[in-house]
PDB file of C-alpha atoms and ligand atoms in Angstrom:
ATOM      1  CA  MET A 836       8.308 -18.359   6.917  1.00 84.00           C
ATOM      2  CA  MET A 837       7.039 -18.316   3.334  1.00 94.00           C
ATOM      3  CA  TYR A 838       3.337 -17.712   2.668  1.00 96.00           C
ATOM      4  CA  ALA A 839       1.294 -19.669   0.138  1.00 95.00           C
ATOM      5  CA  GLU A 840      -0.223 -17.621  -2.688  1.00 94.00           C
ATOM      6  CA  GLU A 841      -3.797 -18.130  -1.438  1.00 94.00           C
ATOM      7  CA  ASP A 842      -2.831 -16.459   1.846  1.00 95.00           C
ATOM      8  CA  TYR A 843      -1.432 -13.272   0.288  1.00 96.00           C
ATOM      9  CA  LEU A 844      -2.894 -10.014   1.575  1.00 95.00           C
ATOM     10  CA  MET A 845      -3.112  -6.756  -0.365  1.00 95.00           C
ATOM     11  CA  LEU A 846       0.178  -4.883  -0.307  1.00 97.00           C
ATOM     12  CA  SER A 847      -1.634  -1.537  -0.505  1.00 93.00           C
ATOM     13  CA  GLY A 848      -3.119  -2.413   2.906  1.00 95.00           C
ATOM     14  CA  ILE A 849       0.230  -1.445   4.452  1.00 96.00           C
ATOM     15  CA  GLN A 850      -0.708   2.229   4.171  1.00 93.00           C
ATOM     16  CA  HIS A 851      -4.072   1.609   5.899  1.00 93.00           C
ATOM     17  CA  PHE A 852      -2.328  -0.437   8.573  1.00 96.00           C
ATOM     18  CA  ALA A 853       0.236   2.308   9.246  1.00 95.00           C
ATOM     19  CA  PHE A 854      -2.567   4.901   9.398  1.00 93.00           C
ATOM     20  CA  CYS A 855      -4.715   2.890  11.829  1.00 94.00           C
ATOM     21  CA  ARG A 856      -4.799  -0.861  12.508  1.00 95.00           C
ATOM     22  CA  ARG A 857      -8.551  -0.712  13.043  1.00 94.00           C
ATOM     23  CA  GLN A 858      -9.122   0.987   9.691  1.00 93.00           C
ATOM     24  CA  TRP A 859      -7.062  -1.711   7.989  1.00 94.00           C
ATOM     25  CA  ALA A 860      -9.041  -4.472   9.721  1.00 95.00           C
ATOM     26  CA  MET A 861     -12.368  -2.866   8.781  1.00 91.00           C
ATOM     27  CA  ILE A 862     -11.338  -2.702   5.142  1.00 90.00           C
ATOM     28  CA  HIS A 863      -9.380  -5.921   4.795  1.00 89.00           C
ATOM     29  CA  ILE A 864     -11.004  -8.228   7.357  1.00 90.00           C
ATOM     30  CA  GLU A 865     -14.550  -6.883   7.607  1.00 85.00           C
ATOM     31  CA  GLN A 866     -14.635  -5.415   4.070  1.00 79.00           C
ATOM     32  CA  GLN A 867     -16.328  -2.194   5.091  1.00 71.00           C
ATOM     33  CA  TRP A 868     -15.620   0.777   2.904  1.00 63.00           C
ATOM     34  CA  ALA A 869     -17.010   4.294   3.001  1.00 60.00           C
ATOM     35  CA  GLU A 870     -16.249   6.254  -0.127  1.00 55.00           C
ATOM     36  CA  ASN A 871     -15.256   9.810   0.424  1.00 53.00           C
ATOM     37  CA  TYR A 872     -13.411  12.413  -1.495  1.00 47.00           C
ATOM     38  CA  ARG A 873     -10.014  11.239  -0.338  1.00 53.00           C
ATOM     39  CA  THR A 874     -10.446   7.626  -1.360  1.00 59.00           C
ATOM     40  CA  THR A 875     -12.249   8.387  -4.627  1.00 56.00           C
ATOM     41  CA  ALA A 876      -9.727  10.967  -5.774  1.00 53.00           C
ATOM     42  CA  GLY A 877      -6.860   8.690  -4.745  1.00 60.00           C
ATOM     43  CA  GLU A 878      -8.356   5.789  -6.677  1.00 63.00           C
ATOM     44  CA  LEU A 879      -8.814   7.878  -9.816  1.00 58.00           C
ATOM     45  CA  MET A 880      -5.180   8.857  -9.726  1.00 58.00           C
ATOM     46  CA  HIS A 881      -4.140   5.237  -9.242  1.00 61.00           C
ATOM     47  CA  LYS A 882      -6.463   4.099 -12.003  1.00 61.00           C
ATOM     48  CA  LYS A 883      -4.704   6.441 -14.400  1.00 58.00           C
ATOM     49  CA  ALA A 884      -1.304   5.121 -13.376  1.00 57.00           C
ATOM     50  CA  HIS A 885      -2.434   1.477 -13.570  1.00 58.00           C
ATOM     51  CA  GLU A 886      -4.706   1.689 -16.617  1.00 56.00           C
ATOM     52  CA  GLU A 887      -1.884   2.384 -18.994  1.00 53.00           C
ATOM     53  CA  ASN A 888      -0.141  -0.876 -18.052  1.00 61.00           C
ATOM     54  CA  SER A 889       2.578  -0.242 -20.589  1.00 81.00           C
ATOM     55  CA  PHE A 890       6.258  -0.358 -21.386  1.00 82.00           C
ATOM     56  CA  GLU A 891       7.865   2.831 -22.577  1.00 88.00           C
ATOM     57  CA  LYS A 892      11.525   3.337 -23.473  1.00 88.00           C
ATOM     58  CA  ARG A 893      13.103   6.740 -23.153  1.00 90.00           C
ATOM     59  CA  GLY A 894      16.809   6.493 -23.934  1.00 88.00           C
ATOM     60  CA  SER A 895      18.528   4.735 -21.047  1.00 90.00           C
ATOM     61  CA  LEU A 896      15.256   4.549 -19.097  1.00 94.00           C
ATOM     62  CA  LEU A 897      12.544   1.912 -19.384  1.00 94.00           C
ATOM     63  CA  ILE A 898       9.216   2.783 -17.743  1.00 95.00           C
ATOM     64  CA  VAL A 899       6.822  -0.045 -16.806  1.00 94.00           C
ATOM     65  CA  ARG A 900       3.335   0.788 -15.524  1.00 93.00           C
ATOM     66  CA  GLY A 901       1.005  -1.493 -13.593  1.00 93.00           C
ATOM     67  CA  LEU A 902       3.518  -4.289 -12.942  1.00 94.00           C
ATOM     68  CA  ARG A 903       2.011  -7.046 -10.756  1.00 94.00           C
ATOM     69  CA  ILE A 904       4.201  -7.892  -7.789  1.00 96.00           C
ATOM     70  CA  SER A 905       4.189 -10.310  -4.858  1.00 96.00           C
ATOM     71  CA  SER A 906       6.414 -11.633  -2.107  1.00 98.00           C
ATOM     72  CA  PRO A 907       6.125 -15.094  -0.489  1.00 98.00           C
ATOM     73  CA  GLU A 908       8.298 -13.754   2.338  1.00 97.00           C
ATOM     74  CA  LEU A 909       5.895 -10.898   3.191  1.00 98.00           C
ATOM     75  CA  GLY A 910       2.753 -12.733   2.058  1.00 97.00           C
ATOM     76  CA  LEU A 911       1.685  -9.620   0.155  1.00 97.00           C
ATOM     77  CA  SER A 912       0.749  -8.973  -3.463  1.00 96.00           C
ATOM     78  CA  GLY A 913      -0.242  -5.912  -5.454  1.00 95.00           C
ATOM     79  CA  GLN A 914       0.688  -3.695  -8.318  1.00 94.00           C
ATOM     80  CA  CYS A 915       3.307  -0.984  -8.788  1.00 95.00           C
ATOM     81  CA  ASP A 916       2.169   2.343 -10.219  1.00 93.00           C
ATOM     82  CA  VAL A 917       5.459   2.649 -12.054  1.00 95.00           C
ATOM     83  CA  VAL A 918       8.757   0.793 -12.044  1.00 97.00           C
ATOM     84  CA  GLU A 919      11.577   2.646 -13.732  1.00 97.00           C
ATOM     85  CA  PHE A 920      14.412   0.480 -15.045  1.00 96.00           C
ATOM     86  CA  HIS A 921      17.610   2.499 -15.294  1.00 96.00           C
ATOM     87  CA  GLU A 922      20.326   1.182 -17.596  1.00 95.00           C
ATOM     88  CA  ASP A 923      23.054   0.097 -15.217  1.00 94.00           C
ATOM     89  CA  GLU A 924      25.924  -2.355 -15.526  1.00 93.00           C
ATOM     90  CA  LYS A 925      25.041  -3.813 -12.114  1.00 91.00           C
ATOM     91  CA  GLY A 926      21.399  -4.209 -13.078  1.00 94.00           C
ATOM     92  CA  VAL A 927      19.334  -7.234 -14.123  1.00 94.00           C
ATOM     93  CA  GLU A 928      18.610  -8.675 -17.555  1.00 92.00           C
ATOM     94  CA  LEU A 929      15.135  -8.109 -18.964  1.00 89.00           C
ATOM     95  CA  PHE A 930      13.595 -10.381 -21.575  1.00 85.00           C
ATOM     96  CA  GLY A 931      13.549  -8.687 -24.978  1.00 86.00           C
ATOM     97  CA  TYR A 932      15.929  -5.885 -24.022  1.00 86.00           C
ATOM     98  CA  ASP A 933      19.683  -5.615 -24.440  1.00 85.00           C
ATOM     99  CA  SER A 934      21.825  -4.357 -21.602  1.00 90.00           C
ATOM    100  CA  THR A 935      21.106  -4.614 -17.869  1.00 94.00           C
ATOM    101  CA  TRP A 936      18.672  -2.553 -15.819  1.00 95.00           C
ATOM    102  CA  LYS A 937      18.286  -1.340 -12.246  1.00 96.00           C
ATOM    103  CA  PRO A 938      14.633  -1.350 -11.000  1.00 97.00           C
ATOM    104  CA  VAL A 939      13.405   1.735  -9.107  1.00 98.00           C
ATOM    105  CA  PRO A 940       9.773   1.771  -7.865  1.00 98.00           C
ATOM    106  CA  VAL A 941       7.768   5.010  -8.086  1.00 97.00           C
ATOM    107  CA  GLU A 942       4.418   5.402  -6.300  1.00 96.00           C
ATOM    108  CA  TYR A 943       1.909   8.168  -7.066  1.00 94.00           C
ATOM    109  CA  LYS A 944       0.017   9.831  -4.246  1.00 91.00           C
ATOM    110  CA  ARG A 945      -2.708  12.436  -4.209  1.00 85.00           C
ATOM    111  CA  GLY A 946      -2.034  15.336  -1.888  1.00 86.00           C
ATOM    112  CA  MET A 947       1.078  16.224   0.058  1.00 86.00           C
ATOM    113  CA  PRO A 948       3.629  14.075   1.941  1.00 86.00           C
ATOM    114  CA  LYS A 949       2.057  12.617   5.098  1.00 85.00           C
ATOM    115  CA  GLU A 950       3.082  13.078   8.716  1.00 83.00           C
ATOM    116  CA  ASN A 951       3.598   9.342   9.177  1.00 89.00           C
ATOM    117  CA  ASN A 952       5.759   7.066   7.023  1.00 95.00           C
ATOM    118  CA  ALA A 953       2.868   5.033   5.522  1.00 95.00           C
ATOM    119  CA  ASP A 954       3.838   5.887   1.937  1.00 96.00           C
ATOM    120  CA  GLU A 955       7.503   5.033   2.525  1.00 97.00           C
ATOM    121  CA  LEU A 956       6.478   1.676   4.045  1.00 98.00           C
ATOM    122  CA  GLN A 957       4.258   0.828   1.071  1.00 97.00           C
ATOM    123  CA  LEU A 958       7.039   1.723  -1.372  1.00 98.00           C
ATOM    124  CA  CYS A 959       9.571  -0.310   0.609  1.00 98.00           C
ATOM    125  CA  ALA A 960       7.201  -3.325   0.542  1.00 98.00           C
ATOM    126  CA  GLN A 961       7.069  -2.957  -3.252  1.00 98.00           C
ATOM    127  CA  ALA A 962      10.875  -2.893  -3.352  1.00 98.00           C
ATOM    128  CA  ILE A 963      11.088  -6.114  -1.284  1.00 98.00           C
ATOM    129  CA  CYS A 964       8.698  -7.794  -3.758  1.00 98.00           C
ATOM    130  CA  LEU A 965      10.736  -6.565  -6.732  1.00 98.00           C
ATOM    131  CA  GLU A 966      13.979  -7.723  -5.111  1.00 98.00           C
ATOM    132  CA  GLY A 967      12.584 -11.240  -4.815  1.00 97.00           C
ATOM    133  CA  MET A 968      11.164 -11.226  -8.343  1.00 96.00           C
ATOM    134  CA  PHE A 969      14.320  -9.897 -10.038  1.00 95.00           C
ATOM    135  CA  GLN A 970      16.854 -11.368  -7.584  1.00 96.00           C
ATOM    136  CA  THR A 971      18.568  -8.032  -7.060  1.00 96.00           C
ATOM    137  CA  ASP A 972      19.044  -5.336  -4.428  1.00 97.00           C
ATOM    138  CA  ILE A 973      16.967  -2.173  -4.613  1.00 97.00           C
ATOM    139  CA  THR A 974      18.249   0.679  -2.499  1.00 97.00           C
ATOM    140  CA  GLU A 975      15.941   3.551  -3.449  1.00 98.00           C
ATOM    141  CA  GLY A 976      12.593   4.577  -4.844  1.00 98.00           C
ATOM    142  CA  TYR A 977      10.443   7.682  -5.265  1.00 98.00           C
ATOM    143  CA  LEU A 978       7.075   8.950  -4.082  1.00 97.00           C
ATOM    144  CA  TYR A 979       5.346  11.415  -6.406  1.00 96.00           C
ATOM    145  CA  TYR A 980       2.848  13.777  -4.764  1.00 94.00           C
ATOM    146  CA  GLY A 981       0.053  15.176  -6.940  1.00 89.00           C
ATOM    147  CA  GLU A 982      -0.446  18.374  -4.955  1.00 87.00           C
ATOM    148  CA  ASN A 983       3.081  19.735  -5.153  1.00 87.00           C
ATOM    149  CA  ARG A 984       3.965  17.681  -8.272  1.00 87.00           C
ATOM    150  CA  ARG A 985       7.268  16.725  -6.730  1.00 90.00           C
ATOM    151  CA  ARG A 986       9.200  13.521  -6.334  1.00 92.00           C
ATOM    152  CA  SER A 987      10.490  12.636  -2.961  1.00 95.00           C
ATOM    153  CA  HIS A 988      13.457  10.293  -2.678  1.00 97.00           C
ATOM    154  CA  VAL A 989      13.096   7.247  -0.371  1.00 98.00           C
ATOM    155  CA  GLU A 990      16.021   5.164   0.807  1.00 98.00           C
ATOM    156  CA  PHE A 991      15.177   1.581   1.759  1.00 98.00           C
ATOM    157  CA  THR A 992      17.067   1.435   5.023  1.00 98.00           C
ATOM    158  CA  ASP A 993      17.355  -1.626   7.258  1.00 98.00           C
ATOM    159  CA  GLY A 994      15.011   0.126   9.711  1.00 98.00           C
ATOM    160  CA  LEU A 995      12.302   0.686   7.088  1.00 98.00           C
ATOM    161  CA  ARG A 996      12.630  -2.898   5.853  1.00 98.00           C
ATOM    162  CA  ALA A 997      12.327  -4.248   9.403  1.00 98.00           C
ATOM    163  CA  GLU A 998       9.174  -2.150   9.947  1.00 98.00           C
ATOM    164  CA  VAL A 999       7.612  -3.535   6.744  1.00 98.00           C
ATOM    165  CA  ARG A1000       8.381  -7.134   7.773  1.00 98.00           C
ATOM    166  CA  LYS A1001       6.963  -6.563  11.262  1.00 98.00           C
ATOM    167  CA  MET A1002       3.781  -4.987   9.854  1.00 98.00           C
ATOM    168  CA  ALA A1003       3.250  -7.752   7.297  1.00 98.00           C
ATOM    169  CA  LYS A1004       3.531 -10.322  10.077  1.00 98.00           C
ATOM    170  CA  GLU A1005       1.094  -8.390  12.327  1.00 98.00           C
ATOM    171  CA  MET A1006      -1.366  -8.091   9.415  1.00 97.00           C
ATOM    172  CA  HIS A1007      -1.285 -11.855   8.876  1.00 97.00           C
ATOM    173  CA  ASP A1008      -1.690 -12.523  12.607  1.00 97.00           C
ATOM    174  CA  LEU A1009      -4.782 -10.274  12.817  1.00 97.00           C
ATOM    175  CA  PHE A1010      -6.199 -11.664   9.570  1.00 95.00           C
ATOM    176  CA  ARG A1011      -5.802 -15.259  10.738  1.00 96.00           C
ATOM    177  CA  ARG A1012      -7.563 -14.429  14.010  1.00 95.00           C
ATOM    178  CA  GLY A1013     -10.217 -12.315  12.219  1.00 94.00           C
ATOM    179  CA  TYR A1014      -9.621  -9.696  14.879  1.00 95.00           C
ATOM    180  CA  THR A1015     -10.500  -6.001  14.498  1.00 94.00           C
ATOM    181  CA  PRO A1016      -8.546  -3.870  16.986  1.00 94.00           C
ATOM    182  CA  ASN A1017     -10.527  -1.599  19.283  1.00 91.00           C
ATOM    183  CA  VAL A1018     -11.170   2.097  18.612  1.00 88.00           C
ATOM    184  CA  LYS A1019      -8.249   4.327  19.466  1.00 85.00           C
ATOM    185  CA  PRO A1020      -9.409   7.845  18.595  1.00 86.00           C
ATOM    186  CA  GLY A1021      -6.689  10.230  17.459  1.00 88.00           C
ATOM    187  CA  LYS A1022      -6.141  13.156  15.156  1.00 88.00           C
ATOM    188  CA  GLN A1023      -5.975  10.747  12.197  1.00 88.00           C
ATOM    189  CA  CYS A1024      -9.725  10.057  12.655  1.00 90.00           C
ATOM    190  CA  LYS A1025     -10.587  13.413  11.027  1.00 86.00           C
ATOM    191  CA  ALA A1026      -9.022  12.196   7.780  1.00 87.00           C
ATOM    192  CA  CYS A1027     -10.469   8.679   8.028  1.00 89.00           C
ATOM    193  CA  SER A1028     -12.938   7.542   5.356  1.00 85.00           C
ATOM    194  CA  LEU A1029     -14.471   5.069   7.827  1.00 87.00           C
ATOM    195  CA  GLU A1030     -15.145   7.513  10.653  1.00 87.00           C
ATOM    196  CA  SER A1031     -18.925   7.228  10.324  1.00 84.00           C
ATOM    197  CA  LEU A1032     -18.715   3.423  10.566  1.00 85.00           C
ATOM    198  CA  CYS A1033     -16.115   3.334  13.280  1.00 86.00           C
ATOM    199  CA  ILE A1034     -17.872   5.947  15.443  1.00 71.00           C
ATOM    200  CA  PRO A1035     -14.794   6.934  17.449  1.00 57.00           C
ATOM    201  CA  LYS A1036     -16.816   9.497  19.396  1.00 59.00           C
ATOM    202  CA  LEU A1037     -18.314   6.699  21.488  1.00 52.00           C
ATOM    203  CA  GLN A1038     -14.764   5.879  22.532  1.00 45.00           C
ATOM    204  CA  LYS A1039     -15.468   2.259  23.020  1.00 50.00           C
ATOM    205  CA  ALA A1040     -14.946  -0.836  21.034  1.00 48.00           C
ATOM    206  CA  VAL A1041     -17.876  -1.600  18.783  1.00 52.00           C
ATOM    207  CA  LYS A1042     -17.433  -4.220  16.129  1.00 58.00           C
ATOM    208  CA  VAL A1043     -18.554  -2.743  12.839  1.00 59.00           C
ATOM    209  CA  ARG A1044     -20.527  -5.821  11.925  1.00 61.00           C
ATOM    210  CA  GLU A1045     -22.446  -5.677  15.220  1.00 63.00           C
ATOM    211  CA  TYR A1046     -23.078  -1.958  14.695  1.00 57.00           C
ATOM    212  CA  MET A1047     -24.426  -2.572  11.184  1.00 60.00           C
ATOM    213  CA  GLU A1048     -26.585  -5.501  12.317  1.00 63.00           C
ATOM    214  CA  ARG A1049     -28.041  -3.443  15.145  1.00 59.00           C
ATOM    215  CA  HIS A1050     -28.975  -0.659  12.723  1.00 56.00           C
ATOM    216  CA  ILE A1051     -30.464  -3.059  10.191  1.00 58.00           C
ATOM    217  CA  LYS A1052     -32.608  -4.595  12.964  1.00 55.00           C
ATOM    218  CA  MET A1053     -33.758  -1.137  14.092  1.00 51.00           C
ATOM    219  CA  GLU A1054     -34.840  -0.308  10.536  1.00 45.00           C
ATOM    220  CA  ASP A1055     -36.817  -3.578  10.105  1.00 44.00           C
TER     221      ASP A1055
HETATM  222  S1  LIG B 995     -12.146   6.611  12.814  1.00 50.78           S
HETATM  223 FE1  LIG B 995     -10.135   6.655  13.829  1.00 50.78          FE
HETATM  224  S2  LIG B 995     -10.048   4.784  15.100  1.00 50.78           S
HETATM  225 FE2  LIG B 995     -11.711   4.541  13.609  1.00 50.78          FE
HETATM  226  S3  LIG B 995     -10.814   3.470  11.899  1.00 50.78           S
HETATM  227 FE3  LIG B 995     -10.687   5.649  11.419  1.00 50.78          FE
HETATM  228  S4  LIG B 995      -8.701   6.295  12.162  1.00 50.78           S
HETATM  229 FE4  LIG B 995      -9.111   4.314  13.103  1.00 50.78          FE
END
């Protein structure tokens, strides 16, 4: 199935979805957002990567920042922090540049590598978008972590690709139904920017909108 442009969801939502389906739904379906240090610092780092929105050539390497990407197959759209184009005879032609180039996505993250594979999934989703846009195969990318200032190599395996496709489909199913999954408290809740809205301590499903409405009524 191919999605129409007006139905695209945010590609960056993949990392929220992998972290917790409920958190994703609260942000992307119910549009609730609690700023905390993690999100603010992460956004600042992204802003820096996206703001520059430039092309830079360094020998046999072309660096493109802030490239807008989308995939009708996944129904996702977003922006790449950085896409490196490596001069390669099996690469693709780029308008205004001689030679052929192999695209390699690079995503910047605050902090250290995570316990789950949310960052790898997001990067792989970017690669699937780029493959469709440039009609080429992309086998690898890199995640750059601010805390240890290191690049970690990511191979886009069939397994990772299948997980991305499954998640994108689940995201669209939930979005279409407007359904926010119930609270499932876990150790990830300690690092969740929406903990105060989600109130996992009650250990029962409370729709955020209902919770907010109840509190607004109590204050009236
Ligand atoms: S507090 Fe826990 S259950 Fe609630 S959205 Fe965050 S991670 Fe998910």
